[in-house]
Amino acid sequence: MVDRPNKPAALATTPGLPPQAQVNITHDNSRVNAVLPSGESIEVLLYGATVTSWKDRAGNERLWLSDAAKLDGSKAVRGGIPLVFPVFGTAPDHAATSKLPQHGFARTSIWEFMGSSTSESTGKSDNSVKLDFGLSQSNLTDESKKLWPHPFSLQYSVTLTPDSLGTGMVITNQGDQPFEAQLLMHTYLRVKDITKVSVTGLEESDYVDKVDAAKTKKQSGTVTISGETDRVYTPAKGPSHPVVVSEGGAATFTVVRDNLDDVVVWNPWIEKAAGMGDFEPKDGYKNMICIEAGAVKGWQKLEAGDAFEGAQVISV
Ligand SMILES: O=P(O)(O)OC[C@H]1O[C@H](O)[C@H](O)[C@@H](O)[C@@H]1O
């Protein structure tokens, strides 16, 4: 298990409200759980600040998590919402990040739980809870610090409402030299049958097709999945235009982005799933689609003291 001293949980109790009307937040040294009074819940591992579970009020899981996912801090989590920073994939031609492992170090670092706020405590009426996490240079392993020697901070918030999950990141350059970074929220959405899934909102958008020699193509019509799919879209209509995942014609997830220009659509399909040791069951590719909101084409340059902010809200 990840074992790290942690701050005490922010108490989410409101005097005068019965327990069943309050957000219930629990945490130990490795994870934070929050349950809304209406029954929806999330779980976030401190390892990677990875959201590993998002359940509806009946207890049905909305994210896909591999049965063989490592949750003990030995490997990035296969499923949920791993965080990609400061490099998407690998970047052999980008000197500053070329030595980093695939997808950087955010998903394999141990984050701090900074506390929580609820609609009860903030006076909002939306029955929500926000969990805050932080990572900075001092949290990194010596190895990561050596490979990416920039003072930085990441502030990550995960907001649950009865009908949405929001994730937001603020990247701050805390050093006196500029750095360049990429960011992506690698969301594994759970679906019933991938062959019935269609994705709208990407029409007429340019994309890089990573399974076809990284050719740039243009999407015509909706996206359907019938084989290995690994595409980096820059949606033509911008971040606030929703990307909608439908099954059998009914919308199941609507993703709206803020300041994140790109959307990766990924499904490993049969062979790639078979080749991943932590992907179980092997036919699990039928039950997932990754819709990954990010800023990954090119680089975000942060001058000393600058901050970059990006977010997504996934509604059901
Ligand atoms: O196996 P991982 O390092 O978790 O990466 C999983 C996937 O992430 C993204 O979706 C990339 O576009 C894919 O090329 C990659 O295969």
Short mmCIF file of C-alpha atoms and ligand atoms in Angstrom, two decimals:
data_model
loop_
_atom_site.label_atom_id
_atom_site.label_comp_id
_atom_site.label_asym_id
_atom_site.label_seq_id
_atom_site.Cartn_x
_atom_site.Cartn_y
_atom_site.Cartn_z
CA MET A 1 0.00 0.00 0.00
CA VAL A 2 1.02 3.56 -0.48
CA ASP A 3 2.05 4.70 2.93
CA ARG A 4 2.51 8.34 3.47
CA PRO A 5 1.67 10.61 6.34
CA ASN A 6 -1.31 12.68 5.40
CA LYS A 7 -3.23 15.68 6.56
CA PRO A 8 -6.30 14.96 8.62
CA ALA A 9 -9.56 14.92 6.69
CA ALA A 10 -11.45 18.14 6.50
CA LEU A 11 -14.58 17.46 8.48
CA ALA A 12 -17.62 17.62 6.28
CA THR A 13 -20.17 17.78 9.03
CA THR A 14 -22.62 20.57 9.42
CA PRO A 15 -24.14 21.08 12.86
CA GLY A 16 -27.89 20.57 12.84
CA LEU A 17 -27.99 18.38 9.72
CA PRO A 18 -28.75 14.68 10.21
CA PRO A 19 -25.89 12.38 9.05
CA GLN A 20 -27.88 11.11 6.06
CA ALA A 21 -28.18 14.68 4.75
CA GLN A 22 -24.43 15.28 4.79
CA VAL A 23 -21.57 14.54 2.45
CA ASN A 24 -19.53 11.72 3.94
CA ILE A 25 -15.78 12.03 3.38
CA THR A 26 -13.35 9.41 4.61
CA HIS A 27 -9.69 8.91 3.92
CA ASP A 28 -6.68 6.95 4.97
CA ASN A 29 -3.07 7.23 3.91
CA SER A 30 -3.77 5.93 0.44
CA ARG A 31 -7.20 7.11 -0.74
CA VAL A 32 -10.08 9.53 -0.27
CA ASN A 33 -13.74 8.59 -0.59
CA ALA A 34 -16.72 10.92 -0.77
CA VAL A 35 -20.41 10.02 -0.79
CA LEU A 36 -23.17 12.57 -1.47
CA PRO A 37 -26.35 12.48 0.61
CA SER A 38 -28.12 11.37 -2.57
CA GLY A 39 -25.79 8.34 -2.81
CA GLU A 40 -23.35 9.15 -5.64
CA SER A 41 -19.72 8.51 -4.75
CA ILE A 42 -16.11 8.85 -5.83
CA GLU A 43 -12.80 7.38 -4.77
CA VAL A 44 -9.43 9.01 -5.43
CA LEU A 45 -6.09 7.29 -4.83
CA LEU A 46 -3.30 9.54 -3.59
CA TYR A 47 -1.08 7.57 -5.95
CA GLY A 48 -1.39 9.68 -9.08
CA ALA A 49 -4.44 11.50 -7.64
CA THR A 50 -6.16 8.88 -9.77
CA VAL A 51 -9.96 8.84 -9.63
CA THR A 52 -10.57 5.10 -9.47
CA SER A 53 -14.33 5.08 -8.98
CA TRP A 54 -17.38 7.21 -9.80
CA LYS A 55 -20.66 5.56 -8.90
CA ASP A 56 -24.25 6.60 -9.41
CA ARG A 57 -26.71 6.55 -6.51
CA ALA A 58 -27.57 2.90 -7.17
CA GLY A 59 -23.90 1.95 -6.89
CA ASN A 60 -23.31 1.43 -10.62
CA GLU A 61 -19.78 2.25 -11.72
CA ARG A 62 -19.36 4.92 -14.40
CA LEU A 63 -15.62 4.59 -14.95
CA TRP A 64 -13.83 1.56 -16.28
CA LEU A 65 -11.12 0.10 -14.05
CA SER A 66 -9.16 -2.99 -15.04
CA ASP A 67 -9.55 -6.01 -12.75
CA ALA A 68 -5.75 -6.24 -12.89
CA ALA A 69 -5.08 -2.55 -12.24
CA LYS A 70 -2.27 -2.07 -9.73
CA LEU A 71 -3.61 0.00 -6.86
CA ASP A 72 -0.56 -0.44 -4.64
CA GLY A 73 1.60 2.30 -6.13
CA SER A 74 3.73 -0.07 -8.20
CA LYS A 75 2.43 1.05 -11.62
CA ALA A 76 0.17 3.71 -13.12
CA VAL A 77 -3.47 2.70 -12.65
CA ARG A 78 -5.08 1.03 -15.67
CA GLY A 79 -8.45 2.71 -15.60
CA GLY A 80 -10.27 5.51 -13.83
CA ILE A 81 -8.71 8.91 -14.53
CA PRO A 82 -4.90 8.83 -14.55
CA LEU A 83 -3.28 12.26 -14.96
CA VAL A 84 -0.77 12.87 -17.73
CA PHE A 85 1.87 15.55 -16.99
CA PRO A 86 4.29 17.00 -18.08
CA VAL A 87 4.48 14.94 -21.29
CA PHE A 88 1.86 13.05 -23.29
CA GLY A 89 3.27 9.75 -24.51
CA THR A 90 6.98 10.21 -25.01
CA ALA A 91 8.68 13.15 -26.68
CA PRO A 92 12.09 12.05 -27.98
CA ASP A 93 12.46 15.35 -29.87
CA HIS A 94 11.63 17.59 -26.93
CA ALA A 95 14.87 17.84 -24.97
CA ALA A 96 13.26 19.01 -21.73
CA THR A 97 11.00 15.96 -21.37
CA SER A 98 12.70 13.38 -23.58
CA LYS A 99 14.01 11.37 -20.64
CA LEU A 100 10.69 11.09 -18.83
CA PRO A 101 8.68 7.86 -18.84
CA GLN A 102 5.54 7.58 -21.00
CA HIS A 103 2.92 10.14 -19.84
CA GLY A 104 5.31 11.73 -17.32
CA PHE A 105 5.32 11.41 -13.54
CA ALA A 106 2.02 12.86 -12.27
CA ARG A 107 0.23 9.50 -12.51
CA THR A 108 2.97 7.70 -10.59
CA SER A 109 3.68 10.28 -7.88
CA ILE A 110 2.10 10.37 -4.46
CA TRP A 111 -0.08 13.45 -4.09
CA GLU A 112 -1.19 15.26 -0.96
CA PHE A 113 -4.83 15.52 0.02
CA MET A 114 -5.30 19.23 0.68
CA GLY A 115 -8.87 19.10 1.99
CA SER A 116 -12.44 19.35 0.82
CA SER A 117 -15.37 21.69 0.56
CA THR A 118 -19.03 20.82 0.27
CA SER A 119 -22.09 22.69 -0.87
CA GLU A 120 -23.12 22.69 2.81
CA SER A 121 -19.91 24.45 3.84
CA THR A 122 -19.87 26.93 0.95
CA GLY A 123 -23.59 27.65 1.01
CA LYS A 124 -24.08 26.49 -2.60
CA SER A 125 -27.29 24.66 -3.32
CA ASP A 126 -25.96 22.10 -5.78
CA ASN A 127 -25.36 19.20 -3.37
CA SER A 128 -21.72 18.79 -4.31
CA VAL A 129 -18.32 18.00 -2.89
CA LYS A 130 -14.91 19.14 -4.07
CA LEU A 131 -11.74 17.30 -3.12
CA ASP A 132 -8.40 19.09 -3.53
CA PHE A 133 -5.04 17.49 -4.18
CA GLY A 134 -1.56 18.93 -4.62
CA LEU A 135 1.77 17.87 -6.08
CA SER A 136 4.97 19.86 -6.19
CA GLN A 137 8.64 19.28 -6.80
CA SER A 138 9.20 18.34 -3.16
CA ASN A 139 6.80 15.37 -3.54
CA LEU A 140 8.76 13.85 -6.42
CA THR A 141 11.19 10.99 -6.24
CA ASP A 142 14.85 11.92 -6.67
CA GLU A 143 14.74 10.19 -10.04
CA SER A 144 11.83 12.34 -11.30
CA LYS A 145 13.41 15.51 -9.90
CA LYS A 146 16.57 14.74 -11.80
CA LEU A 147 14.74 14.10 -15.07
CA TRP A 148 12.55 17.22 -14.78
CA PRO A 149 14.30 19.74 -12.54
CA HIS A 150 11.65 22.49 -12.50
CA PRO A 151 10.03 23.93 -9.39
CA PHE A 152 6.27 23.59 -10.06
CA SER A 153 2.98 22.98 -8.36
CA LEU A 154 -0.13 21.17 -9.52
CA GLN A 155 -3.43 21.87 -7.83
CA TYR A 156 -6.03 19.30 -8.81
CA SER A 157 -9.66 19.39 -7.81
CA VAL A 158 -12.28 16.68 -8.24
CA THR A 159 -15.88 17.83 -7.94
CA LEU A 160 -18.81 15.45 -7.62
CA THR A 161 -22.44 16.50 -8.04
CA PRO A 162 -25.40 14.11 -8.41
CA ASP A 163 -25.11 14.24 -12.19
CA SER A 164 -21.54 15.22 -12.98
CA LEU A 165 -17.88 14.74 -12.24
CA GLY A 166 -15.53 17.67 -12.76
CA THR A 167 -11.75 17.61 -12.75
CA GLY A 168 -9.65 20.75 -12.87
CA MET A 169 -5.93 21.44 -12.81
CA VAL A 170 -3.83 24.50 -12.17
CA ILE A 171 -0.17 24.20 -13.16
CA THR A 172 2.12 26.86 -11.70
CA ASN A 173 5.73 27.54 -12.57
CA GLN A 174 7.34 28.20 -9.20
CA GLY A 175 10.85 28.57 -10.56
CA ASP A 176 12.72 31.43 -12.18
CA GLN A 177 13.08 29.78 -15.60
CA PRO A 178 10.32 29.02 -18.13
CA PHE A 179 9.23 25.42 -18.72
CA GLU A 180 7.04 23.66 -21.28
CA ALA A 181 4.47 21.06 -20.39
CA GLN A 182 1.53 19.03 -21.63
CA LEU A 183 -1.51 17.97 -19.60
CA LEU A 184 -4.19 15.35 -20.11
CA MET A 185 -6.97 13.77 -18.06
CA HIS A 186 -6.96 10.19 -19.28
CA THR A 187 -10.57 9.29 -18.54
CA TYR A 188 -11.68 5.67 -18.99
CA LEU A 189 -15.48 5.80 -19.40
CA ARG A 190 -17.45 2.62 -18.84
CA VAL A 191 -19.80 1.56 -21.65
CA LYS A 192 -22.02 -1.49 -22.07
CA ASP A 193 -21.04 -2.38 -25.62
CA ILE A 194 -18.36 -0.52 -27.57
CA THR A 195 -19.89 -1.58 -30.89
CA LYS A 196 -22.99 0.49 -30.07
CA VAL A 197 -21.03 3.59 -29.04
CA SER A 198 -20.90 6.75 -31.09
CA VAL A 199 -19.10 9.98 -30.24
CA THR A 200 -20.36 13.32 -31.51
CA GLY A 201 -18.82 16.76 -31.24
CA LEU A 202 -15.70 15.86 -33.20
CA GLU A 203 -17.19 16.37 -36.68
CA GLU A 204 -14.99 18.28 -39.15
CA SER A 205 -12.11 18.18 -36.66
CA ASP A 206 -8.49 17.51 -37.50
CA TYR A 207 -6.90 14.57 -35.76
CA VAL A 208 -3.59 12.77 -35.61
CA ASP A 209 -4.15 9.08 -36.22
CA LYS A 210 -1.63 7.29 -34.00
CA VAL A 211 -2.50 3.89 -35.47
CA ASP A 212 -1.86 5.11 -39.03
CA ALA A 213 1.68 6.52 -38.99
CA ALA A 214 0.55 9.67 -37.14
CA LYS A 215 -1.12 10.99 -40.29
CA THR A 216 -3.25 14.10 -39.91
CA LYS A 217 -6.85 13.47 -41.02
CA LYS A 218 -10.22 15.16 -40.83
CA GLN A 219 -13.18 13.57 -39.08
CA SER A 220 -16.33 13.32 -41.12
CA GLY A 221 -19.46 12.49 -39.15
CA THR A 222 -19.62 10.77 -35.77
CA VAL A 223 -16.86 8.55 -34.40
CA THR A 224 -17.55 4.84 -34.01
CA ILE A 225 -15.11 2.19 -32.84
CA SER A 226 -14.53 -1.06 -34.72
CA GLY A 227 -10.81 -1.66 -34.19
CA GLU A 228 -7.81 -0.23 -32.36
CA THR A 229 -8.37 3.52 -32.11
CA ASP A 230 -5.83 6.07 -30.90
CA ARG A 231 -6.52 9.59 -32.14
CA VAL A 232 -5.61 13.05 -30.98
CA TYR A 233 -8.42 15.41 -31.98
CA THR A 234 -8.42 19.17 -31.87
CA PRO A 235 -12.17 19.72 -31.96
CA ALA A 236 -13.06 22.35 -34.54
CA LYS A 237 -15.75 23.90 -32.36
CA GLY A 238 -13.48 24.56 -29.37
CA PRO A 239 -13.46 23.31 -25.78
CA SER A 240 -16.91 24.47 -24.71
CA HIS A 241 -18.67 22.51 -27.45
CA PRO A 242 -19.66 19.18 -25.86
CA VAL A 243 -18.20 15.85 -26.88
CA VAL A 244 -21.03 13.37 -26.37
CA VAL A 245 -20.72 9.60 -25.93
CA SER A 246 -23.94 7.80 -26.86
CA GLU A 247 -24.90 4.16 -26.69
CA GLY A 248 -27.58 2.81 -28.94
CA GLY A 249 -28.49 6.42 -29.71
CA ALA A 250 -28.93 7.54 -26.08
CA ALA A 251 -26.44 10.05 -24.67
CA THR A 252 -24.57 8.58 -21.68
CA PHE A 253 -21.70 11.05 -21.11
CA THR A 254 -21.28 14.69 -22.13
CA VAL A 255 -17.79 16.13 -21.79
CA VAL A 256 -17.31 19.90 -21.76
CA ARG A 257 -13.78 21.27 -21.52
CA ASP A 258 -12.34 24.53 -20.32
CA ASN A 259 -9.06 25.68 -21.88
CA LEU A 260 -8.17 22.12 -22.96
CA ASP A 261 -8.04 22.20 -26.75
CA ASP A 262 -7.48 18.52 -27.47
CA VAL A 263 -9.39 15.28 -27.01
CA VAL A 264 -7.76 11.86 -27.31
CA VAL A 265 -10.05 8.98 -28.21
CA TRP A 266 -8.54 5.61 -27.33
CA ASN A 267 -9.66 2.01 -27.39
CA PRO A 268 -6.95 -0.67 -27.51
CA TRP A 269 -9.21 -3.34 -29.06
CA ILE A 270 -8.33 -7.04 -29.03
CA GLU A 271 -4.58 -7.35 -29.65
CA LYS A 272 -3.37 -4.35 -27.73
CA ALA A 273 -5.56 -5.29 -24.74
CA ALA A 274 -4.15 -8.83 -24.91
CA GLY A 275 -0.62 -7.41 -24.75
CA MET A 276 -1.19 -5.32 -21.62
CA GLY A 277 -0.47 -7.31 -18.47
CA ASP A 278 -2.66 -5.04 -16.34
CA PHE A 279 -5.67 -5.10 -18.69
CA GLU A 280 -8.32 -7.53 -17.43
CA PRO A 281 -10.62 -9.02 -18.42
CA LYS A 282 -9.08 -9.29 -21.86
CA ASP A 283 -12.40 -8.51 -23.50
CA GLY A 284 -12.74 -5.44 -21.25
CA TYR A 285 -12.05 -3.28 -24.31
CA LYS A 286 -15.75 -3.84 -25.12
CA ASN A 287 -16.72 -1.96 -21.97
CA MET A 288 -14.53 1.13 -22.16
CA ILE A 289 -13.74 4.16 -24.21
CA CYS A 290 -11.15 6.73 -23.24
CA ILE A 291 -12.19 10.31 -23.90
CA GLU A 292 -9.17 12.27 -22.74
CA ALA A 293 -9.35 16.03 -22.37
CA GLY A 294 -5.99 17.73 -22.64
CA ALA A 295 -3.53 20.21 -24.04
CA VAL A 296 -1.15 17.87 -25.86
CA LYS A 297 -0.56 19.17 -29.38
CA GLY A 298 2.44 21.39 -28.96
CA TRP A 299 3.45 22.69 -25.54
CA GLN A 300 2.17 25.08 -22.93
CA LYS A 301 5.01 27.44 -22.14
CA LEU A 302 4.89 28.80 -18.62
CA GLU A 303 7.14 31.72 -17.81
CA ALA A 304 8.46 32.07 -14.25
CA GLY A 305 5.48 32.54 -11.94
CA ASP A 306 2.90 31.81 -14.66
CA ALA A 307 -0.04 29.46 -14.24
CA PHE A 308 -2.04 27.38 -16.71
CA GLU A 309 -5.52 26.20 -15.88
CA GLY A 310 -7.57 23.48 -17.60
CA ALA A 311 -10.68 21.54 -16.65
CA GLN A 312 -13.43 19.19 -17.78
CA VAL A 313 -16.93 18.42 -16.60
CA ILE A 314 -18.42 15.04 -17.47
CA SER A 315 -22.20 15.07 -17.15
CA VAL A 316 -24.56 12.12 -17.27
O1 LIG B 1 -0.41 2.27 -21.51
P1 LIG B 1 -0.42 3.71 -21.10
O2 LIG B 1 0.95 4.28 -20.90
O3 LIG B 1 -1.31 3.94 -19.92
O4 LIG B 1 -1.06 4.51 -22.31
C1 LIG B 1 -2.35 4.22 -22.75
C2 LIG B 1 -2.70 5.08 -23.96
O5 LIG B 1 -2.73 6.43 -23.59
C3 LIG B 1 -3.19 7.35 -24.61
O6 LIG B 1 -4.52 7.11 -24.90
C4 LIG B 1 -2.32 7.25 -25.84
O7 LIG B 1 -2.87 8.00 -26.91
C5 LIG B 1 -2.15 5.82 -26.27
O8 LIG B 1 -1.19 5.76 -27.32
C6 LIG B 1 -1.71 4.95 -25.12
O9 LIG B 1 -1.62 3.60 -25.54
#
